Amino acid sequence: MSKPLVLSIDIGTQSIRAMLFDKEGNLIHKARVAFNPYYSLKFGYAEQKPELYWDKLLEAVNTVRQESGEKWKDVIGIAPTTMRDVCIILDGEMKPLRDAILWMDRREAEVPDMPGKTKAIFKMVGMFETVKKTASGIRANWIADNEPEIWEKAKKFVMLSAYINLKLTGKLVDSVASTIGHIPFDYKNKTWFKENNLQRPMFKMSLDMLYDLVNPSEKLGGISKEVADAMGLPEGLPVIATGSDKGTETLGTGCVSENIASLSFGTTATVQMTTQKYVEPIAFLPAYPAVYPHRYNPEIQIYRGYWMISWFIEQFGYSEKAEAKNAGITAEKYMDRYINEIPAGCEGLLVSPYWGAGLRHPEDRGAIVGFTESHTRGHVYKAMIEGINFALMEGTKSLEKKTGVKVEKVAVSGGGTSSCEVCQLTADMFGVPVVRVQTYETSGLGAAICGFVGLGEFKDFDEAIGAMVHHQEPFIPNVDKHNLYQRLFEERYVKVPKRLRPIFRDKNKEFDGLKRKIK
């Protein structure tokens, strides 16, 4: 064996990536297999066949196997990470009873009646509607109410991460840092609910439908003979616990100090901090267990995030897509020129980026404000990126207030970080240095760190991060542009959702009938 390698597997919304990392954090080989993210039987539904994830995983792994040649023999372990809040129900033989329900699914379950005392507490703190919104997204409740014949056969209710671990090892076990979704999980104590938990009545499932949990970097098991044969790896090869894709991204950017914020420019855009104390980003909405030991990741989400950019290009960027194809570059790369060409603030155009509303204000909707005859597609493109960043700035300021920690640096991850223009724009808007690491596959890198620590190649996470995470030259904010963006944020951006909220709230009532049809 020349250099030990970890096989990271990253299962996202639209693709699966298999990657080989070495102990210096170098991405040695990578394969990406894309697929349609979901199918919809009804408006608002988002489902996928569990078998598709496994089949595409094997396809990605075997592509890397073929391309890596002799280096495949240097693989010492597997470190899987997946997207969050994708649920699968299993029968007594651990086979899926129905297709997976994804995180962006919009069907709503009936909210179980809560005890009067519990209801009074939520109302007293002004969070009853938020709690109801959260409870309406509990997939187990929807299945129990609407598919009773399936629910009667259900023995286990699992997240996608646990299902993948089961397929790899034959054992139903998962990491506490992957256990994120509409599930009865105590995020502060990193364990399943006790029966007396305040929120326990919201869940119709019995607690014996859940499964064992371990900490990141612990061994989940070894791959079965069937998997070993399918991958060309030795039977019993260790599978190491990691965390969710967002959690491993944060680890992979080296964000383990409280004064560094982690921005993820993904399908869902997020800002996370890494804290020693458990701090809820919004009352009754949890901070997640971090992959880094004894830490939490309070997080603010922009639900549709950089999906909006893909959506805009797909719907309105016809000519840019054609010109980009002729130039041999991506449409995003072609359109990034607008970021430099168009002035900061997009000459009055402002985007409120709530194409998918969050839990704190579920009535919010997306809006583009300030159009004149001078605005072009380029203005809208840049305004969308500015709008996402404004929302992330708002989230960061909220986390700073909650934690009492001032953010002094931002580390970025996700596909958007491949753009120098986006990174510089982010520095200008946030007013602090922005750094990226040696690869934009930070989720895979974070998973590999867990793998090497769990396999004893490093004594702890700090040693592994020091060896594997390499911050590149920072993007330094332009002071004049930052001052402009700060003024726009305070005087315009934060006011737009508040002013529009009553309009959307009234308008949304007209869709209540449609919502009932989605159930």
Short mmCIF file of C-alpha atoms in Angstrom, two decimals, residues 25 33 136 153 190 202 210 237-238 270 290 298 305 312 366 374 407 424 438 458 468 472 480 497 514:
data_model
loop_
_atom_site.label_atom_id
_atom_site.label_comp_id
_atom_site.label_asym_id
_atom_site.label_seq_id
_atom_site.Cartn_x
_atom_site.Cartn_y
_atom_site.Cartn_z
CA GLY A 25 -6.88 16.18 1.81
CA VAL A 33 -23.66 10.19 -11.30
CA SER A 136 -47.46 19.17 9.63
CA LYS A 153 -46.64 -3.30 8.06
CA LYS A 190 -28.17 13.67 20.89
CA MET A 202 -46.59 15.42 17.80
CA LEU A 210 -36.17 3.81 15.51
CA LEU A 237 -13.97 -3.13 5.10
CA PRO A 238 -14.91 -0.60 7.82
CA THR A 270 -27.35 27.66 4.73
CA ALA A 290 -21.99 18.82 14.81
CA PRO A 298 -27.06 26.19 14.81
CA GLY A 305 -30.95 28.69 -2.15
CA PHE A 312 -33.54 31.16 -13.40
CA GLY A 366 -40.34 35.17 -3.37
CA SER A 374 -33.23 49.56 -17.83
CA VAL A 407 -18.24 36.32 12.98
CA GLN A 424 -15.75 38.21 -3.96
CA GLN A 438 -8.63 23.24 -1.88
CA PHE A 458 -5.03 10.65 13.09
CA MET A 468 -6.42 17.82 5.35
CA GLN A 472 -6.80 29.24 -0.01
CA ASP A 480 -16.99 51.04 -0.22
CA PRO A 497 -40.48 40.66 3.44
CA LEU A 514 -55.42 23.43 -2.82
#
